[in-house]
Amino acid sequence: MRTASLLRLAAATLACALSCAPSGAAPPGESGGTPPSSRSWARSDELLRSHLWEQVRALPRGERPTVGVVLSAGAVRGLAHVGVLQVLQDAGFPIDAVAGTSMGAVIGALYSAGLDMERLRSLPERLTFRAGSDYTTFRLIRLFLADSPLSTEKFEGFITQEIGEKRFEELRTPFACVSMDLRTGEKIIFREGPVAPAVRASSNLPGLFKPVLYRHRYLVDGGVVDYIPIDAVQLLGADWVLASVTEGDFSRSMPTNMASTLSQIFDIRGALLSRQQRRQAQVLIEPDVGQVDFRDVTRAYEVIEKGMQATTERLPAAEESLILATLPGLMKRWSPKP
Amino acid sequence: MRAASLPLACALAISWTGCIPRQAGGGPQRAGRLEAVEALFEAQDHAGVIQALSGERIREFPRKARPRAYDLLGLSLQRNGDASRALQVFQLAEGVYPKDLNILTDLASLLQASGLDDRARPYYERVLRIHPNNARSHLGLAKIHRNQGYLALAEEHYERCLREWHMHAFIWREYGRVLADERKLGRAAEAARKALAIERAPDSLLLLASVDRAQGRRDESYSSLAEAAALEPRRTDLPLQRALWLLEDGRLDEAKSVASAVLKTAPAEPLAHWVRGSVALRRGFKMEAKMELAAAAAQEGTFISRAAKTMLEALP
């Protein structure tokens, strides 16, 4: 009896060690699609959302609100916008116009030009500090000793390499980006002309990089004046706005050098500026990237994942908001013709 | 985060389980005791398992049997509704037996069931580094990736899981839903048919119906939906789905009739009222539409209510 028990135990132990299904062969239960409780309306909500969403998606532009997507500044944190766009695209979310500042301008320009998502996701492999500036050890020493900022001229080449010498008018999705004129403090919204110099100007961190002399303007990063450029996307005709915001959590960091101090000042100013702009967006997506240092490229893929997660979570709310904005228009289509 | 919480978890778990096992050896009679505990677990006597394994009793088991004893204790605590103690036990056991597949997957499952997908993921990934074909970890990761929006990765993990667990209809169904979300409709239909070949379940029929409809096969989709409704006549979502499709197809009388039938069994069902309101609106009967939409709007806090209110505001 005891031997039989031992054999069974040994067999069970061996089976456990070799099994592809530990803890017994039974898999855990099903997720999603479970039958509804008669007292809960969650399933009914889901059915109606899906029913109306298909109709909203099928409407041509002009018969539904013009959807604008706004991508905030945020350097490495801004790579979360790639994840945001990926989920929106997978869900078939209409995107009629895009506006961005700084890293938001970079991602927005590449997306609007029609770069496929796979290439956008691999951006961290190509978009290095060296690829975007004339950074060398010698230049860095000169930056500190001779107070001579780095140049981002190479960055224009990078954008051109990715999308060609495109003009704003030639982009697949209407796009705008924001910069600031250092001499007047004006916000400059680019929506026509060559894309590459405008994107370079929009992502030109003052202090580290030389201002860009373009169209008689002396331009630096747009994040200084417009962290979430909602008015830029509205200029492109958007009347329903989804904003992806990748602010840094400055309250928890203690900058110890020039670059991180500058970045922190940017974040603080950005947060102050964005308070008003946030209210203008119909839907806000805020990936959990506040703790990521603005130049920590080692966390680039994690940041993209955070963008995907935040968007997946907010997607039903975004769909509902756009459906409700479209419903009066849909009702006109449903009404019998006189 | 995990590293920081581990000592605390260990301390708590030690206080629960007595102490970390340190005594080697143990005779066959002790192995027999584990079998008795397994029997209690199989009989779903979780309180019995907890009693048999609590305090210092686990250290009386042979060294090789202890990982399973910890696993059974954790699972029983979990099934007894004590998830926090279960987590303490699993975290302690994971620290002591970091390569035990059962402990790792059960810990990951518990974290996942608690909504902590990000914390569950590394444990599943660790299992797959030890055992690349572990179906349960592939399934866990597939669900996590699906929840987080990585459809391509979810698809890949479902496929790996199905290589081992190809006789579970619900896994085919979940895989089919991911494919449908990716708009890979042909393959989604194939997955739904595989699920149906295993078990003729209403949810598999609903998936097939939805995919057929998305591919323009309307007759087939109505037929699958009708079969699903016949299998589970108490479900209201199936006729409501039918009513919405009829509405889309302009078959207004039928849509109204299906919604009215739902209201006979569930008079407060807001979607049925919404369907009837939409039918009235399409026919130009504004007063009737307003009345039905007002009934739909009465279920505050729902999307249906917000949609109905928006429509009421837009009605002259």
XYZ file of C-alpha atoms in Angstrom:
654
model
C 0.000 0.000 0.000
C 2.764 2.333 1.028
C 4.828 1.390 -2.027
C 1.887 2.056 -4.279
C 1.420 5.450 -2.663
C 5.081 6.254 -3.124
C 4.973 5.191 -6.744
C 1.962 7.361 -7.321
C 3.718 10.266 -5.592
C 6.861 9.702 -7.669
C 4.805 9.521 -10.824
C 2.988 12.670 -9.847
C 6.253 14.458 -9.068
C 7.751 13.372 -12.376
C 4.615 14.405 -14.202
C 4.768 17.775 -12.491
C 8.380 18.269 -13.488
C 7.776 17.329 -17.093
C 4.332 18.727 -17.506
C 3.648 21.604 -19.796
C 0.801 22.497 -17.488
C 1.958 22.837 -13.908
C -0.613 22.647 -11.127
C -2.698 20.124 -13.004
C -3.674 19.994 -16.612
C -6.708 22.216 -16.265
C -6.117 25.681 -17.672
C -7.522 28.674 -15.846
C -10.830 30.131 -16.968
C -11.812 32.244 -19.925
C -11.221 35.986 -19.978
C -13.700 38.304 -21.651
C -16.896 37.394 -23.429
C -18.513 35.901 -20.370
C -22.297 35.739 -20.219
C -23.853 38.798 -18.659
C -25.716 38.990 -15.441
C -29.279 40.090 -16.028
C -28.812 42.844 -13.458
C -25.697 44.331 -15.012
C -25.804 46.530 -18.083
C -22.085 46.263 -18.848
C -22.643 43.808 -21.690
C -25.493 45.910 -23.103
C -23.197 48.946 -22.986
C -20.527 46.973 -24.823
C -23.004 45.862 -27.503
C -24.252 49.401 -28.136
C -20.727 50.842 -28.152
C -19.607 48.278 -30.687
C -22.752 48.816 -32.822
C -22.351 52.595 -32.921
C -18.564 52.512 -33.219
C -18.730 50.544 -36.453
C -21.051 53.206 -37.864
C -18.857 56.094 -36.675
C -15.755 54.473 -38.196
C -17.531 54.014 -41.496
C -18.551 57.675 -41.766
C -16.558 59.754 -44.204
C -14.662 62.765 -42.899
C -17.059 65.675 -42.817
C -19.963 63.605 -41.534
C -18.379 63.139 -38.135
C -16.182 65.401 -35.983
C -12.678 65.944 -37.360
C -10.412 63.965 -35.048
C -7.162 65.603 -33.996
C -4.405 63.808 -32.111
C -2.012 65.957 -30.101
C 1.373 64.649 -29.009
C 3.099 66.490 -26.169
C 6.771 67.238 -25.622
C 8.754 64.946 -23.307
C 12.024 63.742 -24.978
C 12.435 59.985 -24.307
C 9.104 59.973 -22.456
C 7.521 61.203 -25.694
C 8.282 57.848 -27.318
C 5.132 56.684 -25.516
C 3.266 58.421 -28.367
C 4.389 55.552 -30.634
C 2.468 53.114 -28.418
C -0.520 55.473 -28.358
C -0.651 55.671 -32.164
C -0.162 51.918 -32.480
C -3.227 51.113 -30.351
C -5.352 53.788 -32.045
C -4.403 52.402 -35.439
C -5.056 48.779 -34.421
C -8.504 49.822 -33.184
C -9.268 51.587 -36.469
C -9.597 54.921 -34.681
C -9.932 57.700 -37.257
C -7.085 60.232 -37.146
C -7.696 63.269 -39.348
C -4.974 65.607 -38.097
C -1.900 65.463 -35.882
C 0.022 68.146 -34.017
C 3.093 67.791 -31.852
C 5.773 69.558 -29.935
C 9.385 68.448 -29.548
C 9.420 64.610 -29.442
C 5.692 64.797 -30.195
C 6.607 66.682 -33.373
C 9.114 63.996 -34.382
C 6.680 61.108 -33.858
C 3.792 63.098 -35.366
C 5.749 63.993 -38.505
C 6.871 60.408 -39.110
C 3.349 59.053 -38.530
C 1.721 61.720 -40.713
C 4.139 60.931 -43.523
C 2.867 57.346 -43.487
C 5.787 55.568 -41.831
C 4.552 52.097 -40.879
C 4.154 51.250 -37.200
C 6.909 48.660 -37.239
C 9.409 51.271 -38.348
C 8.071 53.751 -35.814
C 8.472 51.169 -33.056
C 12.096 50.662 -33.992
C 12.779 54.410 -33.824
C 14.840 54.150 -30.603
C 17.415 52.084 -32.529
C 17.990 54.926 -34.987
C 17.187 58.108 -33.097
C 20.332 58.428 -30.985
C 21.954 61.565 -29.609
C 24.723 61.222 -32.208
C 22.230 60.747 -35.066
C 20.462 63.974 -34.169
C 23.340 66.322 -33.342
C 27.038 66.938 -33.853
C 27.710 65.409 -30.460
C 31.274 64.206 -29.875
C 33.343 64.170 -26.710
C 35.253 67.200 -28.012
C 32.010 69.093 -28.718
C 30.717 68.234 -25.273
C 33.885 69.605 -23.640
C 33.507 72.736 -25.786
C 29.881 73.039 -24.650
C 30.953 73.278 -21.035
C 34.254 75.162 -21.391
C 33.509 77.540 -24.278
C 29.753 77.811 -23.715
C 29.179 76.621 -27.298
C 25.949 74.644 -27.707
C 25.709 71.624 -29.995
C 24.165 71.836 -33.455
C 21.112 69.796 -34.513
C 21.780 70.216 -38.231
C 22.190 66.444 -38.570
C 18.692 66.028 -37.213
C 17.189 67.474 -40.382
C 19.079 64.809 -42.289
C 17.637 62.158 -40.004
C 14.061 63.289 -40.647
C 14.723 63.487 -44.402
C 16.191 59.981 -44.313
C 13.013 58.698 -42.665
C 10.360 60.450 -44.776
C 12.177 62.063 -47.702
C 12.150 65.774 -48.471
C 8.452 66.109 -47.838
C 6.520 69.305 -47.397
C 3.636 69.627 -44.932
C 1.204 69.802 -47.834
C 2.358 66.384 -49.079
C 1.858 64.491 -45.802
C -0.746 61.722 -45.743
C -2.319 63.139 -42.569
C -2.429 66.915 -42.021
C 0.241 67.814 -39.480
C 1.465 70.846 -37.552
C 4.287 71.384 -35.097
C 5.219 74.134 -32.717
C 8.393 76.072 -32.042
C 9.310 79.294 -30.241
C 11.074 82.362 -31.595
C 13.754 83.132 -29.019
C 13.864 86.818 -29.999
C 10.148 87.570 -29.638
C 8.876 84.771 -27.418
C 6.200 84.045 -30.037
C 4.766 80.607 -30.586
C 5.329 79.584 -34.188
C 3.012 76.940 -35.640
C 4.397 75.237 -38.747
C 1.873 73.707 -41.129
C 3.343 74.438 -44.530
C 6.724 74.242 -46.238
C 9.448 71.626 -45.710
C 8.832 69.313 -42.763
C 12.380 68.482 -41.652
C 13.578 71.979 -40.591
C 10.289 72.636 -38.791
C 10.537 69.385 -36.823
C 14.173 70.138 -36.036
C 13.203 73.577 -34.699
C 10.352 72.099 -32.687
C 12.661 69.661 -30.887
C 15.650 71.917 -30.349
C 16.222 71.963 -26.581
C 17.503 75.442 -25.660
C 20.753 75.581 -23.727
C 22.056 72.276 -25.060
C 21.476 72.968 -28.754
C 22.003 76.101 -30.846
C 18.773 77.864 -31.836
C 17.791 77.218 -35.446
C 17.824 80.202 -37.808
C 14.888 79.524 -40.143
C 12.567 81.863 -42.021
C 14.142 84.871 -40.274
C 13.275 83.363 -36.939
C 15.614 82.189 -34.177
C 13.879 79.019 -33.106
C 13.997 76.711 -30.100
C 11.943 73.792 -28.787
C 8.192 74.444 -28.849
C 7.775 72.856 -25.421
C 8.827 76.202 -23.924
C 5.579 77.847 -25.085
C 3.198 75.030 -25.942
C 3.626 71.647 -24.290
C 0.349 70.220 -25.637
C -0.360 72.051 -28.926
C -4.138 71.727 -29.007
C -4.657 75.029 -30.800
C -2.286 73.831 -33.547
C -4.451 70.775 -34.280
C -7.562 72.959 -34.106
C -6.012 75.160 -36.794
C -5.927 72.026 -38.952
C -9.698 71.734 -38.518
C -9.930 69.318 -35.584
C -13.058 69.724 -33.489
C -12.580 66.592 -31.376
C -9.164 66.211 -29.751
C -7.338 63.313 -28.142
C -4.148 64.418 -26.383
C -1.287 62.154 -25.397
C 0.577 63.814 -22.525
C 3.964 62.604 -21.311
C 4.887 65.027 -18.566
C 7.726 64.297 -16.194
C 7.063 63.877 -12.493
C 9.405 66.664 -11.418
C 8.275 66.548 -7.803
C 10.334 63.420 -7.231
C 13.586 64.248 -8.969
C 16.584 66.249 -7.793
C 18.533 67.410 -10.855
C 22.257 67.368 -10.380
C 23.558 68.605 -13.740
C 22.861 71.190 -16.412
C 20.869 68.979 -18.778
C 18.571 67.523 -16.149
C 18.073 70.954 -14.544
C 17.048 72.384 -17.915
C 14.761 69.452 -18.528
C 13.163 69.878 -15.112
C 12.527 73.565 -15.791
C 10.908 72.470 -19.052
C 8.725 69.951 -17.228
C 7.603 72.461 -14.620
C 6.796 75.066 -17.240
C 5.132 72.423 -19.387
C 2.913 71.323 -16.491
C 1.872 74.918 -15.819
C 1.156 75.554 -19.494
C -0.746 72.342 -19.950
C -3.297 72.957 -17.185
C -5.441 75.082 -19.456
C -4.794 72.988 -22.582
C -5.804 69.747 -20.870
C -9.333 71.082 -20.452
C -9.633 71.612 -24.194
C -9.019 67.962 -25.054
C -12.006 65.622 -25.240
C -9.832 62.680 -24.185
C -6.502 62.680 -22.362
C -4.119 59.755 -22.457
C -1.372 59.962 -19.869
C 1.096 57.069 -20.108
C 2.751 56.257 -16.799
C 6.191 57.596 -17.766
C 6.590 60.459 -15.291
C 9.490 58.706 -13.553
C 11.473 58.149 -16.748
C 14.429 60.498 -17.162
C 14.085 62.603 -20.312
C 17.284 61.163 -21.848
C 17.148 57.576 -20.540
C 17.106 55.803 -23.914
C 17.594 52.432 -22.224
C 13.916 52.638 -21.215
C 12.686 53.535 -24.717
C 10.818 50.266 -25.347
C 9.338 50.249 -21.870
C 8.078 53.777 -22.575
C 6.446 52.651 -25.840
C 4.740 49.817 -23.936
C 3.455 52.297 -21.353
C 1.906 54.266 -24.193
C 0.161 51.140 -25.458
C -1.094 50.194 -22.009
C -2.475 53.650 -21.237
C -4.237 53.840 -24.595
C -5.716 50.351 -24.343
C -7.133 51.335 -20.972
C -8.624 54.599 -22.261
C -9.797 53.308 -25.632
C -13.419 52.493 -24.654
C -13.767 55.985 -23.118
C -12.288 57.562 -26.247
C -14.657 55.594 -28.489
C -17.641 56.543 -26.340
C -16.691 60.217 -26.399
C -16.362 60.258 -30.187
C -19.621 58.308 -30.606
C -21.502 60.808 -28.428
C -20.026 63.704 -30.428
C -21.113 61.996 -33.663
C -24.598 60.844 -32.592
C -26.508 63.995 -33.651
C -24.994 63.594 -37.139
C -25.847 59.891 -37.212
C -29.434 60.660 -36.218
C -29.804 62.884 -39.287
C -28.766 59.940 -41.437
C -31.255 57.678 -39.681
C -34.226 60.048 -39.968
C -36.592 59.292 -42.860
C -36.048 61.500 -45.895
C -38.889 64.010 -46.333
C 9.754 46.852 -6.150
C 9.642 43.084 -5.938
C 13.042 42.972 -4.286
C 11.941 45.537 -1.752
C 8.720 43.748 -0.890
C 10.234 40.268 -0.728
C 11.741 40.514 2.796
C 8.444 41.806 4.152
C 6.519 39.091 2.344
C 8.935 36.480 3.646
C 8.608 37.782 7.187
C 4.830 37.700 6.975
C 4.853 34.290 5.388
C 7.212 32.950 8.044
C 4.838 34.165 10.697
C 2.063 32.317 8.865
C 3.755 29.088 7.984
C 5.990 28.728 11.006
C 9.453 28.926 9.551
C 11.445 28.324 6.387
C 12.007 24.590 5.883
C 15.475 23.580 6.856
C 15.159 19.960 7.894
C 16.206 17.428 5.308
C 15.052 13.874 5.025
C 11.680 12.422 5.993
C 10.313 8.963 5.624
C 7.836 7.377 3.298
C 5.098 7.831 5.892
C 5.547 11.593 5.416
C 5.268 11.285 1.685
C 2.017 9.533 2.367
C 0.881 12.567 4.304
C 1.377 14.812 1.292
C -0.755 12.436 -0.695
C -3.449 12.812 1.947
C -3.212 16.588 1.597
C -3.442 16.232 -2.189
C -6.607 14.207 -1.660
C -8.073 16.966 0.531
C -7.186 19.492 -2.186
C -8.771 17.360 -4.904
C -11.900 17.128 -2.750
C -11.847 20.952 -2.555
C -11.509 20.813 1.208
C -9.363 23.930 1.251
C -9.853 24.603 4.947
C -8.600 21.063 5.555
C -5.483 21.671 3.427
C -4.776 24.933 5.247
C -5.115 23.194 8.593
C -2.894 20.317 7.494
C -0.132 22.596 6.227
C -0.198 25.562 8.585
C 2.163 26.304 11.415
C 5.371 24.285 11.342
C 3.869 21.255 9.666
C 5.366 21.850 6.231
C 8.910 21.386 7.555
C 7.978 17.877 8.636
C 7.573 16.918 4.969
C 10.491 15.498 2.956
C 12.527 18.234 1.285
C 11.361 17.256 -2.200
C 7.710 17.392 -1.215
C 7.881 20.830 0.349
C 7.523 22.933 -2.837
C 4.279 21.116 -3.619
C 3.135 21.523 -0.016
C 3.706 25.285 -0.221
C 1.942 25.367 -3.563
C -1.077 23.508 -2.182
C -1.190 25.824 0.819
C -1.062 28.919 -1.411
C -3.729 27.592 -3.768
C -6.001 26.596 -0.897
C -5.673 29.999 0.752
C -6.462 31.624 -2.592
C -9.498 29.441 -3.185
C -10.614 30.061 0.384
C -10.741 33.771 -0.455
C -7.578 34.775 1.420
C -5.569 36.196 -1.486
C -3.188 38.267 0.616
C -2.051 35.265 2.701
C -1.833 33.189 -0.467
C 0.443 35.854 -1.933
C 2.653 35.756 1.163
C 2.989 31.981 0.914
C 3.728 32.021 -2.827
C 6.288 34.814 -2.450
C 8.038 32.951 0.350
C 8.021 29.735 -1.670
C 9.256 31.541 -4.791
C 12.196 32.908 -2.785
C 13.091 29.429 -1.533
C 12.307 27.496 -4.747
C 12.923 30.034 -7.538
C 12.784 27.410 -10.298
C 9.648 25.553 -9.274
C 7.269 25.884 -12.205
C 4.100 25.293 -10.177
C 4.952 27.935 -7.625
C 5.993 30.461 -10.266
C 2.885 29.981 -12.405
C 0.535 29.959 -9.422
C 2.136 33.142 -8.089
C 1.829 34.739 -11.538
C -1.810 33.627 -11.852
C -2.660 35.072 -8.449
C -1.045 38.402 -9.338
C -2.833 38.396 -12.698
C -6.170 37.593 -11.074
C -5.588 40.547 -8.744
C -5.150 42.839 -11.752
C -1.373 43.138 -11.262
C -0.485 42.200 -14.834
C 2.836 44.004 -14.807
C 3.959 42.074 -11.735
C 2.685 38.732 -13.052
C 4.456 39.015 -16.387
C 8.081 38.506 -15.166
C 7.112 35.275 -13.394
C 5.503 33.837 -16.537
C 8.552 34.910 -18.509
C 10.824 33.223 -15.984
C 8.854 29.970 -16.357
C 9.253 30.168 -20.123
C 13.008 30.588 -19.765
C 13.052 27.320 -17.797
C 10.376 25.548 -19.846
C 9.702 27.268 -23.195
C 6.592 25.188 -23.928
C 4.770 25.838 -20.665
C 1.209 26.253 -21.891
C -0.120 27.913 -18.790
C 2.492 30.663 -18.933
C 1.833 31.192 -22.641
C -1.866 31.520 -21.839
C -1.186 33.926 -18.964
C 1.062 36.071 -21.148
C -1.436 35.974 -24.024
C -4.143 37.384 -21.729
C -1.798 40.037 -20.337
C -0.691 41.123 -23.812
C -4.285 41.224 -24.997
C -5.339 43.373 -22.025
C -2.439 45.720 -22.628
C -3.026 46.065 -26.355
C -0.177 43.955 -27.814
C -2.368 41.937 -30.119
C 0.459 40.457 -32.188
C 2.214 39.169 -29.071
C -1.065 37.867 -27.649
C -1.666 35.984 -30.893
C 1.791 34.425 -30.718
C 1.346 33.242 -27.116
C -2.124 31.825 -27.806
C -0.617 29.843 -30.681
C 2.154 28.486 -28.456
C -0.402 27.610 -25.781
C -2.666 25.842 -28.286
C 0.172 23.566 -29.360
C -0.152 21.924 -25.937
C -3.741 22.679 -24.967
C -5.512 22.283 -28.282
C -8.576 20.615 -26.784
C -9.813 23.600 -24.804
C -12.587 25.437 -26.622
C -12.233 28.640 -24.626
C -8.593 29.058 -25.637
C -9.534 28.759 -29.320
C -12.289 31.281 -28.662
C -9.975 33.789 -26.969
C -7.454 33.306 -29.776
C -10.249 33.887 -32.286
C -11.232 37.126 -30.555
C -7.656 38.397 -30.768
C -7.552 37.536 -34.479
C -10.898 39.282 -34.968
C -9.550 42.371 -33.175
C -6.601 42.274 -35.571
C -9.094 42.012 -38.443
C -7.642 38.645 -39.464
C -11.166 37.479 -40.103
C -10.536 34.272 -42.043
C -8.305 32.887 -39.316
C -10.687 34.132 -36.615
C -13.509 32.147 -38.236
C -11.257 29.088 -38.373
C -10.476 29.448 -34.642
C -14.199 29.767 -33.850
C -14.889 26.586 -35.855
C -12.148 24.737 -33.931
C -13.772 25.841 -30.669
C -17.143 24.642 -31.958
C -15.700 21.300 -32.984
C -14.699 20.771 -29.340
C -17.850 22.153 -27.768
C -20.991 23.696 -29.258
C -20.919 26.716 -26.911
C -22.994 29.892 -27.425
C -19.934 32.131 -27.079
C -18.137 30.281 -29.882
C -21.248 30.608 -32.066
C -21.406 34.318 -31.227
C -17.766 34.738 -32.238
C -18.366 32.892 -35.496
C -21.495 34.954 -36.146
C -19.627 38.232 -35.578
C -16.757 37.200 -37.822
C -19.130 35.975 -40.548
C -20.983 39.276 -40.411
C -17.749 41.257 -40.627
C -16.982 39.238 -43.753
C -20.366 40.063 -45.253
C -21.931 36.606 -44.684
C -25.105 37.894 -43.081
C -27.310 34.817 -43.448
C -24.694 32.614 -41.814
C -24.230 35.109 -39.004
C -27.970 35.232 -38.221
C -28.104 31.463 -38.292
C -25.178 31.019 -35.844
C -26.643 33.649 -33.558
C -30.021 31.903 -33.568
C -28.356 28.612 -32.646
C -26.494 30.340 -29.789
C -29.733 31.853 -28.494
C -31.450 28.472 -28.681
C -28.653 26.897 -26.632
C -28.922 29.515 -23.910
C -32.377 31.096 -24.048
C -31.966 32.940 -20.732
C -29.191 35.166 -22.063
C -30.462 38.559 -23.163
C -27.290 39.686 -24.927
C -27.817 37.269 -27.821
C -31.271 38.535 -28.901
C -30.092 42.116 -28.281
C -27.156 41.528 -30.611
C -29.659 40.202 -33.158
C -31.848 43.298 -32.707
C -28.869 45.598 -33.338
C -27.912 43.710 -36.497
C -31.507 43.824 -37.751
C -31.513 47.565 -37.090
C -28.282 47.950 -39.069
C -29.806 45.985 -41.935
C -32.916 48.164 -41.968
C -35.202 45.277 -40.867
C -36.995 47.592 -38.457
C -40.105 45.501 -37.690
C -38.012 42.483 -36.765
C -35.603 44.586 -34.664
C -38.522 46.055 -32.728
C -40.114 42.685 -32.253
C -36.884 41.118 -30.876
C -36.370 44.092 -28.514
C -39.987 43.846 -27.331
C -39.529 40.145 -26.612
C -36.461 40.960 -24.478
C -38.468 43.562 -22.556
C -41.046 40.926 -21.641
C -38.418 39.053 -19.637
C -36.262 42.045 -18.644
C -38.525 45.134 -18.528
C -35.742 47.537 -17.480
C -33.262 46.430 -20.169
C -32.058 49.835 -21.466
C -30.641 48.534 -24.751
C -34.004 47.044 -25.741
C -35.619 50.442 -25.104
C -32.830 52.080 -27.106
C -33.454 49.749 -30.038
C -37.192 50.513 -29.978
C -36.429 54.241 -29.737
C -34.085 53.991 -32.719
C -36.734 52.155 -34.737
C -39.268 54.896 -33.929
C -36.733 57.573 -34.860
C -36.051 55.957 -38.221
C -39.759 55.896 -38.900
C -40.182 59.550 -37.913
C -42.291 58.804 -34.798
C -40.607 61.368 -32.588
C -42.893 61.129 -29.537
C -42.504 57.362 -29.379
C -38.748 57.720 -29.877
C -38.544 60.201 -27.004
C -40.496 57.910 -24.701
C -38.300 54.891 -25.441
C -35.074 56.895 -25.226
C -36.183 58.350 -21.881
C -36.650 54.780 -20.621
C -33.178 53.881 -21.933
C -31.695 56.957 -20.256
C -33.141 55.958 -16.895
C -30.281 53.526 -16.161
C -27.894 56.235 -14.920
C -24.169 55.674 -15.173
C -24.320 53.548 -18.302
C -23.141 54.392 -21.794
C -26.637 53.594 -23.059
C -28.018 56.283 -20.759
C -25.496 58.862 -22.029
C -26.215 57.938 -25.650
C -29.982 58.137 -25.096
C -29.654 61.541 -23.391
C -27.523 62.858 -26.262
C -30.168 61.705 -28.710
C -32.988 63.234 -26.648
C -31.165 66.573 -26.647
C -30.741 66.402 -30.410
C -34.417 65.634 -31.005
C -36.439 68.778 -31.772
